[in-house]
Amino acid sequence: MSSRLRAALLAAALCHLSIPLAAQGPASAPSVPSIERLDPALDAVIAPGTPIERVATGFGFTEGPMWHDGRLWFSDVTGDKMRAVTPDGKVQELIANAGGLPNPPAGASIGSNGMVPAPDGTVLMTQMGARRIVKVGKDGRLQPFLSDYQGKRLNSPNDLVYDRAGALWFTDPPFGLFNGMDKDPAKELPFNGVFRYAGGKLTAVITDMTLPNGIGFSPDFKTLYVGNYGPDMYVRAYEVGPGGTLSAPRELIRLPAGRGGPDGLKVDTAGNIWMTGPGGIRIVTPAGKVLGQIKLPETAANLAFAGDGHIVYITASTSIYRLRSKVKGMLPLYADAK
């Protein structure tokens, strides 16, 4: 990798991870949340006049939202804690030292990140600091799940999703390698990949993205979407074949430079992709047309559909926001019914 590319990657990650949170929003960030309608078709997704409310605030950097057990579970990446917030805004700390490092550097982005319900009733949670995926039992105890690929440690698992066949897919950028990311001497893999885990076998299915991040499937599970955080910011779509084979990659959308990037993404039952990026969350059709944008006073890192699937929670820097969607979102495959 050239020194120029290394510098660009580091700059992209620092924009995501190290800038003081109060300064993360772009200069034009609104002082209050708003929804920008760019196409009339947005009205079928989000009703005109839909309010956006701030449910809770005061965190370090919020990420990895997942609706579970009647609450929103989320990660405080720089606070190194995994928390939950109830619909009425009550916050509970579920796991301290969620990133798994014994002596984490203060303020580093080494906490937990993405989460997903597992088939056995546990929750899988990524640990950026420990560079692994763990199982969170119903009693809150953690058990190792995945940490290595072909004898080499993973970089820093970030976001994850199950497909309809029960295979686990996850992204593995180097954000948790806080001593320079790709230049960190502790990095063992020569790529930042997307992995598929099925039948006890871990396979690297994508190895040519610089910073793979958000990941999700279309409602029929025939298309996989993966966001690349930088330095080129885009979301790519792949056709999914038998056994998880990927083909026909295409660029769904390329995003302009700015604070934030293609971080978390989710898909609704109409096939629209809700993706974070500079300036807010874009609602994009499978053809790549932007219908509208949710703009917040803070940089949005991720989102999750909750409850009946029509509630949207957004993790944005120091706060959690919420709005309602007319279109039902795709809930995790093994989500509980609460």
Short mmCIF file of C-alpha atoms in Angstrom, two decimals:
data_model
loop_
_atom_site.label_atom_id
_atom_site.label_comp_id
_atom_site.label_asym_id
_atom_site.label_seq_id
_atom_site.Cartn_x
_atom_site.Cartn_y
_atom_site.Cartn_z
CA MET A 1 0.00 0.00 0.00
CA SER A 2 1.40 3.43 -0.94
CA SER A 3 2.20 6.04 1.69
CA ARG A 4 -0.34 8.33 0.05
CA LEU A 5 -3.13 5.81 0.42
CA ARG A 6 -2.11 5.07 4.00
CA ALA A 7 -2.35 8.76 4.81
CA ALA A 8 -5.76 9.05 3.17
CA LEU A 9 -7.06 6.04 5.09
CA LEU A 10 -5.79 7.39 8.36
CA ALA A 11 -7.34 10.78 7.68
CA ALA A 12 -10.70 9.15 6.93
CA ALA A 13 -10.61 7.15 10.13
CA LEU A 14 -9.54 10.10 12.25
CA CYS A 15 -12.50 12.01 10.86
CA HIS A 16 -14.70 9.16 12.08
CA LEU A 17 -13.00 8.36 15.36
CA SER A 18 -10.87 11.10 16.82
CA ILE A 19 -12.38 14.51 16.16
CA PRO A 20 -13.96 16.05 19.28
CA LEU A 21 -17.62 15.11 19.19
CA ALA A 22 -18.86 18.66 19.43
CA ALA A 23 -17.06 19.38 16.15
CA GLN A 24 -18.10 16.31 14.19
CA GLY A 25 -21.08 17.80 12.39
CA PRO A 26 -20.52 19.76 9.18
CA ALA A 27 -20.58 23.55 9.33
CA SER A 28 -24.07 23.48 7.82
CA ALA A 29 -25.45 20.98 10.35
CA PRO A 30 -28.93 22.05 11.47
CA SER A 31 -29.49 23.17 15.03
CA VAL A 32 -32.63 21.02 15.12
CA PRO A 33 -33.39 17.70 13.39
CA SER A 34 -35.09 17.89 10.01
CA ILE A 35 -36.10 15.76 7.04
CA GLU A 36 -35.21 16.96 3.56
CA ARG A 37 -37.56 15.71 0.84
CA LEU A 38 -35.63 15.25 -2.41
CA ASP A 39 -38.24 13.19 -4.25
CA PRO A 40 -42.04 12.97 -3.83
CA ALA A 41 -41.67 9.20 -3.31
CA LEU A 42 -40.24 9.93 0.14
CA ASP A 43 -43.79 10.63 1.35
CA ALA A 44 -44.57 6.92 1.05
CA VAL A 45 -41.62 6.14 3.32
CA ILE A 46 -41.74 8.96 5.87
CA ALA A 47 -44.94 10.95 6.31
CA PRO A 48 -44.60 14.71 5.80
CA GLY A 49 -44.22 16.50 9.11
CA THR A 50 -42.87 13.43 10.94
CA PRO A 51 -41.12 14.64 14.11
CA ILE A 52 -37.63 13.54 15.16
CA GLU A 53 -37.11 13.36 18.90
CA ARG A 54 -33.98 13.04 20.97
CA VAL A 55 -34.52 10.12 23.33
CA ALA A 56 -31.29 10.30 25.37
CA THR A 57 -27.96 12.14 25.34
CA GLY A 58 -24.70 12.60 27.20
CA PHE A 59 -22.69 9.70 25.74
CA GLY A 60 -19.24 9.52 24.17
CA PHE A 61 -19.91 8.18 20.66
CA THR A 62 -22.98 6.02 20.10
CA GLU A 63 -23.00 3.08 17.67
CA GLY A 64 -24.23 -0.47 17.07
CA PRO A 65 -27.98 -0.03 17.83
CA MET A 66 -30.15 -3.16 18.14
CA TRP A 67 -33.73 -3.50 19.38
CA HIS A 68 -33.80 -6.30 21.95
CA ASP A 69 -35.95 -7.24 24.93
CA GLY A 70 -38.14 -4.13 24.55
CA ARG A 71 -35.19 -1.72 24.64
CA LEU A 72 -32.60 -0.28 22.31
CA TRP A 73 -29.20 -1.78 23.04
CA PHE A 74 -26.33 0.40 21.85
CA SER A 75 -22.57 0.80 22.17
CA ASP A 76 -20.74 3.81 23.53
CA VAL A 77 -17.56 3.32 21.52
CA THR A 78 -15.35 5.87 23.26
CA GLY A 79 -16.99 5.34 26.65
CA ASP A 80 -16.22 1.59 26.44
CA LYS A 81 -19.71 0.63 27.63
CA MET A 82 -22.70 -1.18 26.20
CA ARG A 83 -25.98 0.34 27.27
CA ALA A 84 -29.73 0.09 26.74
CA VAL A 85 -32.37 2.80 26.61
CA THR A 86 -36.10 2.27 27.10
CA PRO A 87 -38.71 3.95 24.88
CA ASP A 88 -39.25 6.57 27.62
CA GLY A 89 -35.55 7.43 27.73
CA LYS A 90 -34.31 5.54 30.79
CA VAL A 91 -30.69 4.45 30.29
CA GLN A 92 -29.09 1.38 31.84
CA GLU A 93 -25.47 0.22 31.66
CA LEU A 94 -25.40 -3.43 30.64
CA ILE A 95 -21.69 -4.10 30.10
CA ALA A 96 -18.71 -2.08 31.36
CA ASN A 97 -15.39 -2.42 29.53
CA ALA A 98 -17.43 -3.58 26.54
CA GLY A 99 -14.48 -3.41 24.15
CA GLY A 100 -12.64 -6.15 26.01
CA LEU A 101 -9.25 -4.49 26.56
CA PRO A 102 -7.97 -4.78 30.15
CA ASN A 103 -6.49 -1.26 30.26
CA PRO A 104 -8.14 0.72 27.46
CA PRO A 105 -6.67 4.11 26.50
CA ALA A 106 -9.00 6.89 27.61
CA GLY A 107 -11.16 8.21 24.79
CA ALA A 108 -9.97 5.70 22.18
CA SER A 109 -12.51 4.04 19.90
CA ILE A 110 -12.06 0.56 21.33
CA GLY A 111 -15.46 -0.19 22.84
CA SER A 112 -18.12 -2.53 21.51
CA ASN A 113 -19.81 -1.77 18.21
CA GLY A 114 -22.33 -3.75 16.15
CA MET A 115 -24.73 -6.29 17.67
CA VAL A 116 -27.19 -8.85 16.32
CA PRO A 117 -29.47 -11.48 17.90
CA ALA A 118 -28.14 -15.02 17.44
CA PRO A 119 -30.19 -18.18 16.73
CA ASP A 120 -29.65 -19.57 20.25
CA GLY A 121 -31.17 -16.57 22.00
CA THR A 122 -27.86 -14.89 22.81
CA VAL A 123 -26.58 -11.69 21.21
CA LEU A 124 -23.42 -11.41 19.14
CA MET A 125 -21.45 -8.26 19.86
CA THR A 126 -18.30 -6.95 18.21
CA GLN A 127 -15.44 -5.82 20.45
CA MET A 128 -13.25 -3.29 18.67
CA GLY A 129 -10.53 -3.31 21.32
CA ALA A 130 -10.29 -7.09 21.73
CA ARG A 131 -10.69 -7.50 17.94
CA ARG A 132 -13.27 -10.24 18.14
CA ILE A 133 -16.95 -11.17 18.22
CA VAL A 134 -18.37 -12.43 21.50
CA LYS A 135 -21.65 -13.95 22.64
CA VAL A 136 -23.61 -12.01 25.24
CA GLY A 137 -25.63 -14.47 27.32
CA LYS A 138 -28.98 -13.70 28.92
CA ASP A 139 -27.08 -13.30 32.19
CA GLY A 140 -24.77 -10.72 30.59
CA ARG A 141 -21.75 -13.00 30.57
CA LEU A 142 -19.46 -12.89 27.55
CA GLN A 143 -18.15 -15.90 25.65
CA PRO A 144 -15.63 -15.78 22.76
CA PHE A 145 -17.15 -16.53 19.37
CA LEU A 146 -14.83 -15.46 16.51
CA SER A 147 -11.38 -13.86 16.69
CA ASP A 148 -9.15 -15.39 13.98
CA TYR A 149 -9.03 -16.07 10.28
CA GLN A 150 -6.55 -18.68 9.05
CA GLY A 151 -4.49 -18.29 12.21
CA LYS A 152 -4.35 -14.49 12.07
CA ARG A 153 -6.26 -12.13 14.34
CA LEU A 154 -9.15 -10.19 12.91
CA ASN A 155 -8.64 -6.44 12.52
CA SER A 156 -11.59 -5.01 14.43
CA PRO A 157 -15.05 -6.49 13.66
CA ASN A 158 -17.52 -3.67 13.17
CA ASP A 159 -21.01 -4.51 11.90
CA LEU A 160 -22.77 -7.82 11.35
CA VAL A 161 -25.93 -9.41 9.98
CA TYR A 162 -27.43 -12.88 9.46
CA ASP A 163 -28.78 -14.04 6.13
CA ARG A 164 -31.91 -16.13 5.65
CA ALA A 165 -29.91 -19.38 5.64
CA GLY A 166 -28.44 -18.56 9.05
CA ALA A 167 -24.95 -17.56 7.88
CA LEU A 168 -23.31 -14.67 9.70
CA TRP A 169 -21.74 -11.85 7.67
CA PHE A 170 -19.57 -9.11 9.17
CA THR A 171 -17.21 -6.28 8.23
CA ASP A 172 -13.68 -6.04 9.60
CA PRO A 173 -12.08 -2.60 9.20
CA PRO A 174 -9.06 -1.56 11.31
CA PHE A 175 -10.74 1.14 13.43
CA GLY A 176 -9.93 -0.65 16.70
CA LEU A 177 -6.21 -0.69 15.87
CA PHE A 178 -5.65 2.65 17.57
CA ASN A 179 -1.90 2.83 16.85
CA GLY A 180 -2.34 3.83 13.23
CA MET A 181 -4.96 1.40 11.89
CA ASP A 182 -3.36 -0.25 8.84
CA LYS A 183 0.06 0.87 10.08
CA ASP A 184 -0.47 -0.59 13.55
CA PRO A 185 2.20 -3.29 14.14
CA ALA A 186 -0.53 -5.45 15.71
CA LYS A 187 -2.42 -5.75 12.41
CA GLU A 188 -2.06 -9.30 11.09
CA LEU A 189 -4.37 -9.52 8.07
CA PRO A 190 -3.17 -7.96 4.80
CA PHE A 191 -6.67 -6.70 3.95
CA ASN A 192 -9.77 -5.14 5.51
CA GLY A 193 -12.46 -7.60 4.62
CA VAL A 194 -16.04 -8.77 4.72
CA PHE A 195 -16.46 -12.28 6.13
CA ARG A 196 -19.10 -15.00 6.02
CA TYR A 197 -19.35 -17.60 8.79
CA ALA A 198 -21.38 -20.75 8.11
CA GLY A 199 -21.08 -24.37 9.12
CA GLY A 200 -18.14 -23.61 11.36
CA LYS A 201 -16.13 -22.14 8.46
CA LEU A 202 -15.04 -18.50 8.16
CA THR A 203 -14.59 -17.22 4.60
CA ALA A 204 -13.28 -13.86 3.40
CA VAL A 205 -15.81 -12.94 0.71
CA ILE A 206 -14.67 -9.35 -0.01
CA THR A 207 -11.06 -8.21 0.28
CA ASP A 208 -10.80 -5.17 -2.01
CA MET A 209 -12.52 -2.47 0.08
CA THR A 210 -10.39 -0.04 2.07
CA LEU A 211 -12.71 0.49 5.04
CA PRO A 212 -15.76 -1.82 4.85
CA ASN A 213 -18.31 -0.80 7.44
CA GLY A 214 -22.11 -1.02 7.29
CA ILE A 215 -23.68 -4.18 5.90
CA GLY A 216 -27.20 -5.39 5.08
CA PHE A 217 -29.36 -7.49 2.78
CA SER A 218 -32.26 -6.74 0.47
CA PRO A 219 -35.65 -8.12 1.62
CA ASP A 220 -35.26 -11.20 -0.62
CA PHE A 221 -31.65 -11.71 0.56
CA LYS A 222 -30.49 -11.77 -3.07
CA THR A 223 -28.50 -8.52 -2.77
CA LEU A 224 -25.81 -7.65 -0.25
CA TYR A 225 -25.02 -4.00 0.50
CA VAL A 226 -21.68 -2.92 2.00
CA GLY A 227 -20.56 0.63 2.75
CA ASN A 228 -16.95 1.77 2.30
CA TYR A 229 -16.10 4.50 4.80
CA GLY A 230 -13.18 6.00 2.93
CA PRO A 231 -11.16 7.52 1.46
CA ASP A 232 -13.59 6.89 -1.40
CA MET A 233 -17.04 6.86 0.18
CA TYR A 234 -19.58 4.62 -1.49
CA VAL A 235 -22.04 1.77 -0.98
CA ARG A 236 -21.60 -1.29 -3.15
CA ALA A 237 -24.23 -3.91 -4.06
CA TYR A 238 -23.50 -7.58 -4.82
CA GLU A 239 -25.64 -10.39 -6.16
CA VAL A 240 -25.75 -13.27 -3.66
CA GLY A 241 -25.67 -16.78 -5.08
CA PRO A 242 -25.81 -20.31 -3.66
CA GLY A 243 -23.53 -20.87 -0.69
CA GLY A 244 -23.01 -17.16 -0.24
CA THR A 245 -21.09 -16.58 -3.45
CA LEU A 246 -20.96 -12.93 -4.53
CA SER A 247 -20.99 -11.60 -8.08
CA ALA A 248 -21.82 -8.59 -10.25
CA PRO A 249 -20.59 -5.86 -7.85
CA ARG A 250 -21.96 -2.43 -8.65
CA GLU A 251 -21.67 0.94 -7.01
CA LEU A 252 -25.08 1.85 -5.65
CA ILE A 253 -24.15 5.36 -4.62
CA ARG A 254 -21.03 7.48 -4.16
CA LEU A 255 -21.09 10.09 -1.42
CA PRO A 256 -19.51 13.55 -1.29
CA ALA A 257 -16.69 14.45 1.07
CA GLY A 258 -17.66 15.72 4.51
CA ARG A 259 -17.87 14.79 8.17
CA GLY A 260 -19.06 11.25 8.69
CA GLY A 261 -19.28 8.62 6.00
CA PRO A 262 -20.97 5.37 4.90
CA ASP A 263 -21.05 3.89 8.38
CA GLY A 264 -24.16 1.97 9.43
CA LEU A 265 -26.94 0.99 7.02
CA LYS A 266 -30.29 -0.78 7.26
CA VAL A 267 -32.89 -1.85 4.68
CA ASP A 268 -36.67 -1.53 4.85
CA THR A 269 -39.20 -4.04 3.55
CA ALA A 270 -39.74 -1.96 0.39
CA GLY A 271 -36.04 -2.41 -0.41
CA ASN A 272 -34.93 1.13 0.40
CA ILE A 273 -31.47 1.45 1.92
CA TRP A 274 -31.15 3.82 4.88
CA MET A 275 -27.48 4.78 5.07
CA THR A 276 -25.42 7.21 7.09
CA GLY A 277 -23.12 9.60 5.30
CA PRO A 278 -21.90 13.19 5.21
CA GLY A 279 -24.79 15.50 6.03
CA GLY A 280 -27.11 12.87 7.47
CA ILE A 281 -28.97 9.66 6.71
CA ARG A 282 -29.99 9.12 3.10
CA ILE A 283 -32.96 6.98 2.07
CA VAL A 284 -31.93 5.40 -1.23
CA THR A 285 -33.85 3.15 -3.63
CA PRO A 286 -32.32 -0.14 -4.88
CA ALA A 287 -31.61 1.74 -8.11
CA GLY A 288 -29.50 4.30 -6.25
CA LYS A 289 -31.97 7.22 -6.27
CA VAL A 290 -31.88 9.39 -3.14
CA LEU A 291 -35.43 10.06 -1.92
CA GLY A 292 -34.57 12.19 1.07
CA GLN A 293 -32.19 12.90 3.88
CA ILE A 294 -32.53 12.94 7.67
CA LYS A 295 -30.41 15.79 9.03
CA LEU A 296 -29.35 15.95 12.66
CA PRO A 297 -27.33 18.37 14.81
CA GLU A 298 -24.79 15.56 15.30
CA THR A 299 -23.08 13.05 13.04
CA ALA A 300 -25.20 9.93 12.62
CA ALA A 301 -23.19 6.71 12.86
CA ASN A 302 -25.88 4.03 12.62
CA LEU A 303 -29.58 3.22 12.89
CA ALA A 304 -31.92 0.37 13.75
CA PHE A 305 -35.55 -0.50 13.10
CA ALA A 306 -37.37 -1.30 16.32
CA GLY A 307 -40.64 -2.40 17.87
CA ASP A 308 -43.16 -3.17 15.13
CA GLY A 309 -40.55 -2.27 12.52
CA HIS A 310 -41.92 1.22 11.95
CA ILE A 311 -39.79 2.86 14.65
CA VAL A 312 -36.34 4.08 13.63
CA TYR A 313 -33.64 4.75 16.23
CA ILE A 314 -30.50 6.64 15.23
CA THR A 315 -27.19 6.65 17.09
CA ALA A 316 -25.63 10.06 16.49
CA SER A 317 -22.47 11.04 18.36
CA THR A 318 -23.57 11.91 21.90
CA SER A 319 -27.27 11.15 21.48
CA ILE A 320 -30.01 8.71 20.48
CA TYR A 321 -32.77 10.00 18.17
CA ARG A 322 -36.06 8.44 17.07
CA LEU A 323 -38.67 8.85 14.34
CA ARG A 324 -41.43 6.79 12.74
CA SER A 325 -41.41 5.28 9.25
CA LYS A 326 -44.47 4.48 7.17
CA VAL A 327 -42.62 1.54 5.62
CA LYS A 328 -41.72 -1.32 7.93
CA GLY A 329 -38.03 -1.94 8.34
CA MET A 330 -36.30 -5.29 8.14
CA LEU A 331 -35.81 -6.51 11.69
CA PRO A 332 -32.90 -8.85 12.49
CA LEU A 333 -33.58 -12.42 11.45
CA TYR A 334 -33.57 -13.73 15.03
CA ALA A 335 -35.08 -10.67 16.70
CA ASP A 336 -37.40 -11.25 19.64
CA ALA A 337 -41.06 -10.37 19.33
CA LYS A 338 -41.03 -7.60 21.97
#
